[in-house]
mmCIF file of C-alpha atoms in Angstrom:
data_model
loop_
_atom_site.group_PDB
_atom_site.id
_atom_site.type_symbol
_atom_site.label_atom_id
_atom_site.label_comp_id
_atom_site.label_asym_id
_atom_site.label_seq_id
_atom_site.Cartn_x
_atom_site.Cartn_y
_atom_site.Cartn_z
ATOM 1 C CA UNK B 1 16.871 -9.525 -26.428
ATOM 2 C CA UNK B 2 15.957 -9.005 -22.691
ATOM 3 C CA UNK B 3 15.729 -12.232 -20.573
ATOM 4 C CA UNK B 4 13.153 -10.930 -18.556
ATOM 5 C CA UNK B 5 9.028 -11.655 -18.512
ATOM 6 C CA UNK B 6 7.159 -8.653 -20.593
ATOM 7 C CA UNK B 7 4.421 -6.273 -19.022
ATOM 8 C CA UNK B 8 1.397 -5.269 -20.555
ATOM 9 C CA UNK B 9 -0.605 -2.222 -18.362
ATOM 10 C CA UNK B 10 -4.903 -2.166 -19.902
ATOM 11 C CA UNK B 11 -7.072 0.592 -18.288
ATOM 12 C CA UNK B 12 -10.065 1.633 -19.782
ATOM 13 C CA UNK B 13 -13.964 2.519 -17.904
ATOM 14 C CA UNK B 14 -16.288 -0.441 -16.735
ATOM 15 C CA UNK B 15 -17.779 -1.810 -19.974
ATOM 16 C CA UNK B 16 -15.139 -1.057 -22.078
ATOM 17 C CA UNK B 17 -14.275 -4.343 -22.759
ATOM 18 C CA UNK B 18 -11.283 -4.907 -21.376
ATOM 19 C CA UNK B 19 -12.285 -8.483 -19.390
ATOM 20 C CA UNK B 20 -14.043 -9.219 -22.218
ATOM 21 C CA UNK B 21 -10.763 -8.970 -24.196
ATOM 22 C CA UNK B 22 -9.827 -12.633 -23.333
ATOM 23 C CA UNK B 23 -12.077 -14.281 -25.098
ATOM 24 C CA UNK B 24 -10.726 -16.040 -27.910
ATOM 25 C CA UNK B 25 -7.858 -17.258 -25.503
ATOM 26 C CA UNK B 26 -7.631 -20.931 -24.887
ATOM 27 C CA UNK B 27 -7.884 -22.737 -21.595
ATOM 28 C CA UNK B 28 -4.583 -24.165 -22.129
ATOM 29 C CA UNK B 29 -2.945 -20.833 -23.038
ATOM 30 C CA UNK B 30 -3.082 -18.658 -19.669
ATOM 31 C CA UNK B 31 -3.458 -18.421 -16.396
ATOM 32 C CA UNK B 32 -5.773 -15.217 -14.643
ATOM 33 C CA UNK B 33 -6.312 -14.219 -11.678
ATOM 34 C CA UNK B 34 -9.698 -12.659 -10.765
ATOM 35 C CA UNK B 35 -9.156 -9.652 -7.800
ATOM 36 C CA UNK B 36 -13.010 -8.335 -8.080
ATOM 37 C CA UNK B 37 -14.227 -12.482 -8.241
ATOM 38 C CA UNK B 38 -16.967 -11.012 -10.838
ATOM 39 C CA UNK B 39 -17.617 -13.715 -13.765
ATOM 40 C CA UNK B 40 -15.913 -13.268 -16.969
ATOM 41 C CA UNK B 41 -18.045 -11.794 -19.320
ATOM 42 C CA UNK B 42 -18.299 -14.650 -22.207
ATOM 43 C CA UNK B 43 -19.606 -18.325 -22.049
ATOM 44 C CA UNK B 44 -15.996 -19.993 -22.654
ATOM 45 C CA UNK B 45 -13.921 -21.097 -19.435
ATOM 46 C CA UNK B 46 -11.188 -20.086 -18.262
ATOM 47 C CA UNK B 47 -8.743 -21.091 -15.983
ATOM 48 C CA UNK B 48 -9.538 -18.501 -13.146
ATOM 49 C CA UNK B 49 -8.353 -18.425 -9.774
ATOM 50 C CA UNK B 50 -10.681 -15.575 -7.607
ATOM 51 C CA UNK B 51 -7.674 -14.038 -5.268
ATOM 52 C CA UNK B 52 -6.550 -10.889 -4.498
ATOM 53 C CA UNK B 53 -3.318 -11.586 -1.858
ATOM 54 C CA UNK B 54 -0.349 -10.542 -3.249
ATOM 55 C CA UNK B 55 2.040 -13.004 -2.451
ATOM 56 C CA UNK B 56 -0.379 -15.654 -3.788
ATOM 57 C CA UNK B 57 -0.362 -14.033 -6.740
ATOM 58 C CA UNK B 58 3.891 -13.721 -6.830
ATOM 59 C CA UNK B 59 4.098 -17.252 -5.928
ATOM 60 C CA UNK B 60 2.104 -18.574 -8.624
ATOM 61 C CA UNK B 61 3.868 -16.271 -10.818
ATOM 62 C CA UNK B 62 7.255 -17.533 -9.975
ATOM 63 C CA UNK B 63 5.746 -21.168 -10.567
ATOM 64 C CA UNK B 64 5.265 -19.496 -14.594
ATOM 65 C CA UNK B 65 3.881 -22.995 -15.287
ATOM 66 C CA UNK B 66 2.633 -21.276 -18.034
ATOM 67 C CA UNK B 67 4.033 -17.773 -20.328
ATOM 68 C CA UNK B 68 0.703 -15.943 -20.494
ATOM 69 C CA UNK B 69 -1.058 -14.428 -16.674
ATOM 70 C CA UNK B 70 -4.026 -11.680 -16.394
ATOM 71 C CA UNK B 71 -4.251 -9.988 -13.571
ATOM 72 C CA UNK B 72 -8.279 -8.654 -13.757
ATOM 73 C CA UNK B 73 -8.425 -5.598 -12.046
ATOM 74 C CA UNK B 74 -5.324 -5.694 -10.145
ATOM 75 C CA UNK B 75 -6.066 -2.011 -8.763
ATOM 76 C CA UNK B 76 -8.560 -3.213 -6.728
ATOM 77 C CA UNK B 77 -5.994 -5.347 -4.614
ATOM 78 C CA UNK B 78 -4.313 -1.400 -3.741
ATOM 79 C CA UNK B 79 -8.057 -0.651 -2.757
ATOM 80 C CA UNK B 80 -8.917 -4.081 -0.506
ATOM 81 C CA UNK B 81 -5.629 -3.306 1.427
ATOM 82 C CA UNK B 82 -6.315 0.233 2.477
ATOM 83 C CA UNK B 83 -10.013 -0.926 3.348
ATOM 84 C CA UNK B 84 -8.489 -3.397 5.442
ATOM 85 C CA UNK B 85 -6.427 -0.735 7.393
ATOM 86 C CA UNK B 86 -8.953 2.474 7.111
ATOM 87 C CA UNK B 87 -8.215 2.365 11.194
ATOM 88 C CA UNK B 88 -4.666 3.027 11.006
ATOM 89 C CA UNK B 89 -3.277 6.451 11.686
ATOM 90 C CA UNK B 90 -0.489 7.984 9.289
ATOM 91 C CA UNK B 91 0.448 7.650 5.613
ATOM 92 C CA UNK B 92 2.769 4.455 5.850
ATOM 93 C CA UNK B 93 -0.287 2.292 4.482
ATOM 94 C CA UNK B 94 -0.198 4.704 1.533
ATOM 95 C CA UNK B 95 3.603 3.900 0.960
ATOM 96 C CA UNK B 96 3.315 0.219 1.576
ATOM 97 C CA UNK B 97 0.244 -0.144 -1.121
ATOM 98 C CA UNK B 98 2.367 1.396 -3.735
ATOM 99 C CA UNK B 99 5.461 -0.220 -2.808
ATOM 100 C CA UNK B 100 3.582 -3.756 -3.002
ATOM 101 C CA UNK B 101 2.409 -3.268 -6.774
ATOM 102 C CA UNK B 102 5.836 -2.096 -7.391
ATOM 103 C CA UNK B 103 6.989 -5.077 -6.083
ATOM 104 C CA UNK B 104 4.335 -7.163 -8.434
ATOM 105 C CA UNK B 105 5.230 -5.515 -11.506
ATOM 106 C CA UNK B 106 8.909 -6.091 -10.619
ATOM 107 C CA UNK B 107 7.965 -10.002 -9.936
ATOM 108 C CA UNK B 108 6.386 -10.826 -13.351
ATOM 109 C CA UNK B 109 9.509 -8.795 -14.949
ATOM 110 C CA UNK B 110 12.413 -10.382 -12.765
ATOM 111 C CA UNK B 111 11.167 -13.718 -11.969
ATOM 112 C CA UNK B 112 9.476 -14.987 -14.622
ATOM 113 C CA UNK B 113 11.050 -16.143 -17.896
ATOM 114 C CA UNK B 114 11.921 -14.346 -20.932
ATOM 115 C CA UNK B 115 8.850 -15.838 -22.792
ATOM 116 C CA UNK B 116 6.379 -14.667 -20.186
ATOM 117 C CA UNK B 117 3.751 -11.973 -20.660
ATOM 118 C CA UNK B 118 1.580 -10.481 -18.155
ATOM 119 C CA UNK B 119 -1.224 -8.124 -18.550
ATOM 120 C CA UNK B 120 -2.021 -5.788 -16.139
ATOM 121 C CA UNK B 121 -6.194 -4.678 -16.512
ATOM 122 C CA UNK B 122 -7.302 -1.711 -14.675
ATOM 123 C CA UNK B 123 -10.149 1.186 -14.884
ATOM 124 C CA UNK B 124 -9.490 4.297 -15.722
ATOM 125 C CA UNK B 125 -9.611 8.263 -13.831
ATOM 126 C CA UNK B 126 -8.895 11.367 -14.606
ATOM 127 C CA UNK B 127 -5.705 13.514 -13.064
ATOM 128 C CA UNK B 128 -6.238 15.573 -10.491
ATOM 129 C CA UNK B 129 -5.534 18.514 -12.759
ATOM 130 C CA UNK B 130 -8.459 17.168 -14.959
ATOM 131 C CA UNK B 131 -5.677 17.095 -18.131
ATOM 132 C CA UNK B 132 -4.822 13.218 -17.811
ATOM 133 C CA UNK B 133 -6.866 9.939 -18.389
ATOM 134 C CA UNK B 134 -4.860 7.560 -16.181
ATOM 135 C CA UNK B 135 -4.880 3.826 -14.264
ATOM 136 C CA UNK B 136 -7.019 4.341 -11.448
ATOM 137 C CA UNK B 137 -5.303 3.759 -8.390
ATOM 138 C CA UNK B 138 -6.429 4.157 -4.606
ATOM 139 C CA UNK B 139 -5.864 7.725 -3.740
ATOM 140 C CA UNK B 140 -3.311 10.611 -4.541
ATOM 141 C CA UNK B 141 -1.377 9.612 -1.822
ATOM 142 C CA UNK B 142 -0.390 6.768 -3.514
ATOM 143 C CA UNK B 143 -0.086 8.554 -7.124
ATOM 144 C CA UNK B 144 2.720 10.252 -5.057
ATOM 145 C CA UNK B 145 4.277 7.322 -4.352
ATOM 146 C CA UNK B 146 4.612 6.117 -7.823
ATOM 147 C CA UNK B 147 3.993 7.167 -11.280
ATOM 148 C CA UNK B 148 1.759 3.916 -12.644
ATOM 149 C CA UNK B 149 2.650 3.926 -16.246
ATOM 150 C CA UNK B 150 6.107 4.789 -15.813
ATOM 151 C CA UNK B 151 6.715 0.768 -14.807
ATOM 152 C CA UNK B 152 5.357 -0.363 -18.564
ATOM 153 C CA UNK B 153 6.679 -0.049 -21.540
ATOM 154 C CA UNK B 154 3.131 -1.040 -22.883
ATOM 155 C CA UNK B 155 -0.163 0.809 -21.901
ATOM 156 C CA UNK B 156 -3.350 0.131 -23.709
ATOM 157 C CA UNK B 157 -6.343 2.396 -23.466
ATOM 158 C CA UNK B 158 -9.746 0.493 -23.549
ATOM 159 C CA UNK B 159 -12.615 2.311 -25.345
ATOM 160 C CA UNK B 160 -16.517 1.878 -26.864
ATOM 161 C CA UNK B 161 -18.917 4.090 -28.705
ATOM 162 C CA UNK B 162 -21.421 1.366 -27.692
ATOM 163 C CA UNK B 163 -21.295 -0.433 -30.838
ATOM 164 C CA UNK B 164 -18.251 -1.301 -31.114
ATOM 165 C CA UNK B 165 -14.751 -1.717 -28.507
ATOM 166 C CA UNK B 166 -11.241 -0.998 -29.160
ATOM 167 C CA UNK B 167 -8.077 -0.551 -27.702
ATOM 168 C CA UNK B 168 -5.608 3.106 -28.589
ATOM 169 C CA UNK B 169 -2.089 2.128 -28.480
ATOM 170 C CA UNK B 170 -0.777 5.279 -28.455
ATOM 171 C CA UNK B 171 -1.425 8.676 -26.490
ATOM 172 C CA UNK B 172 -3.816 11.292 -28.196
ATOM 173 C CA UNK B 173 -2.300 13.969 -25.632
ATOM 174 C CA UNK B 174 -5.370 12.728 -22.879
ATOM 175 C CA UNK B 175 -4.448 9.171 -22.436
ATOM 176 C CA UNK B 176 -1.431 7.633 -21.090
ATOM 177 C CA UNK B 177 -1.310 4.957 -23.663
ATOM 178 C CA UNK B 178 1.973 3.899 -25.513
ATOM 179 C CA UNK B 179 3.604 0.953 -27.062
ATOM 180 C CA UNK B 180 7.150 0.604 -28.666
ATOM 181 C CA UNK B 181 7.303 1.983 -32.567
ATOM 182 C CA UNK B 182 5.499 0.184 -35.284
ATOM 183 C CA UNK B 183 4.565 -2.986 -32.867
ATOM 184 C CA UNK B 184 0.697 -1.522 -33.606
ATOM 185 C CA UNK B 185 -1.147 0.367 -35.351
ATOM 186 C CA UNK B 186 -2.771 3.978 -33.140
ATOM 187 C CA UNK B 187 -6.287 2.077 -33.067
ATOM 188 C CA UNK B 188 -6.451 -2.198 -32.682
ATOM 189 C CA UNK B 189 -9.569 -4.749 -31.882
ATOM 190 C CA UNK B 190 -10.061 -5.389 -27.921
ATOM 191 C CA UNK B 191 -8.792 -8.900 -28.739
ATOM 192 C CA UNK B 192 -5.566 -9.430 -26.034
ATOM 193 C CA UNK B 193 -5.190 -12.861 -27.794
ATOM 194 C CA UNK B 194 -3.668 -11.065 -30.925
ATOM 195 C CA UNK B 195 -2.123 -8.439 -28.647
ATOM 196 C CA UNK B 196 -0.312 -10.956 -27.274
ATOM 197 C CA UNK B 197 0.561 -12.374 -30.291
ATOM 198 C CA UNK B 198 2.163 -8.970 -31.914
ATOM 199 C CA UNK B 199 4.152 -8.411 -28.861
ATOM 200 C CA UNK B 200 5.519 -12.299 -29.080
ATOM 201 C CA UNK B 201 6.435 -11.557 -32.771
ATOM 202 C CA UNK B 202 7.953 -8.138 -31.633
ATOM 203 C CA UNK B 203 10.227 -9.568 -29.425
ATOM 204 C CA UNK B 204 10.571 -12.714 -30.937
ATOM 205 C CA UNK B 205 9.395 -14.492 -27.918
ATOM 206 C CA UNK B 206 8.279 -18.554 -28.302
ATOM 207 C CA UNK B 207 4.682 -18.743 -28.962
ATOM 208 C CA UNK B 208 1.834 -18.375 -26.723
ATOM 209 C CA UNK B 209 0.950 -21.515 -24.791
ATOM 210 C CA UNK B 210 4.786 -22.966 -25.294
ATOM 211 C CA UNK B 211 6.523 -24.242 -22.195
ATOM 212 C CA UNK B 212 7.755 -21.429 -20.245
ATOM 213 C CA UNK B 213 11.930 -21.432 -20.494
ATOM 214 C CA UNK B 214 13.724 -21.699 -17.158
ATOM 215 C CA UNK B 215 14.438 -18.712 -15.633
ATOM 216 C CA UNK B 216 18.064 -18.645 -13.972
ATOM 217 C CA UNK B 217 18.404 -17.876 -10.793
ATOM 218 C CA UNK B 218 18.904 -14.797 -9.671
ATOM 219 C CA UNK B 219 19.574 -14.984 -5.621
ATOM 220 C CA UNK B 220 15.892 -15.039 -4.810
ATOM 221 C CA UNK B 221 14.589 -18.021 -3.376
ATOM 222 C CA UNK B 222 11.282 -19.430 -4.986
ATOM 223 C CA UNK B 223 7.854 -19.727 -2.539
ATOM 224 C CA UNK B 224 7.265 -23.324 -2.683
ATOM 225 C CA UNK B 225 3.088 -22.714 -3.070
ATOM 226 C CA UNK B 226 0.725 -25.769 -2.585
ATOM 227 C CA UNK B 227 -1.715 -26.069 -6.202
ATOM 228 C CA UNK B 228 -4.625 -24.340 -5.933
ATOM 229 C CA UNK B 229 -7.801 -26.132 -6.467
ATOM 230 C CA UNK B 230 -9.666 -22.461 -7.683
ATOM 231 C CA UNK B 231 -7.796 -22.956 -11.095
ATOM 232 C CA UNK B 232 -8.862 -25.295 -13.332
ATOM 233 C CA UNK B 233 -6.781 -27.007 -15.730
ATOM 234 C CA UNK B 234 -4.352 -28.926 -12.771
ATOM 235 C CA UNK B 235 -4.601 -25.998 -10.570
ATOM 236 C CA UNK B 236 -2.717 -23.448 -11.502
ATOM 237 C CA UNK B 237 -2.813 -20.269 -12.751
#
């Protein structure tokens, strides 16, 4: 088995119930991290820390005081940063967005433990060639910097009728949603808490809410972050 922290990618249109996928988590059992600040869309608290900085985000990850993280619409963090630098001239802002959610993705693989998993949520638009529903990024100039999906092994598609919400697990030829063989069935509930659980049975990882193993070192120093009070539960995410 691989002794590195799981990804999980979750794209789907406003409303489709992708944030309101966590519910039937625990307080105890996870740690998210809000990038739009909007309020979760059930009664039950969670420990949520409203942030969108990158390296606060790796820190806290590297921390992995717990095994479970969501990062709520993580594209938007791509979107904030090229805001911030509309003024600059030239494509290296492109570039650098893309190369710093390459370098997230590779942080919750690399330096978190082997019992980790942490879910990516982001909306959904078409290609440009009108063929594709894919994660929603900032611009073409950053879909050719990187190819999204191609980082998980795990990409859930997020749908409704309006009755009803769902995740597809696997592509219908319009989607970009896959998952390794026979860890789902094509169609599942929009419940991440049992998501999580079939990929921890998958994999035989240690259950959700378990003390995170130690991850050995792997020549990268640690950022030594001071707790946040945003989080509840002793302050971190």
């Amino acid at each position: 088995m691989s002794k590195m922290g799981k990804v999980c990618l979750i794209y789907g249109e406003s409303g489709s119930g992708k944030s309101a996928s966590l519910r039937n988590f625990e307080a105890s059992e996870l740690g998210i991290f809000n990038i739009s600040q909007k309020p979760m869309p059930f009664r039950k608290k969670l420990p949520v820390a409203n942030v969108s900085d990158y390296e606060y985000i790796k820190a806290k990850l590297r921390e992995n005081s717990r095994n479970c993280y969501v990062l709520d619409d993580i594209g938007l963090a791509m979107t904030f940063y090229l805001f911030n630098r509309c003024l600059e001239p030239g494509y290296g802002k492109f570039t650098q967005a893309a190369k710093d959610f390459y370098d997230l993705v590779q942080c919750a693989i690399r330096e978190t433990s082997e019992d980790t998993i942490t879910y990516f949520i982001m909306h959904v638009e078409r290609s440009d060639d009108g063929m594709k529903l894919k994660a929603k990024t900032a611009g073409k100039m950053i879909d050719s910097q990187l190819t999204l999906e191609s980082l998980f092994s795990i990409v859930l598609y997020a749908q409704t009728d309006g009755k009803r919400h769902w995740f597809n697990t696997q592509s219908d030829g319009v989607t970009t949603a896959k998952s390794p063989m026979e860890m789902f069935p094509e169609e599942i509930d929009n419940d991440l808490k049992a998501v999580d659980s079939a990929i921890r049975e998958y994999y035989e990882m240690a259950p959700l809410g378990a003390a995170p193993k130690e991850k050995k070192s792997e020549g990268k120093s640690r950022a030594n972050v001071e707790t946040s009070s945003a989080v509840p539960g002793g302050g971190k995410a």
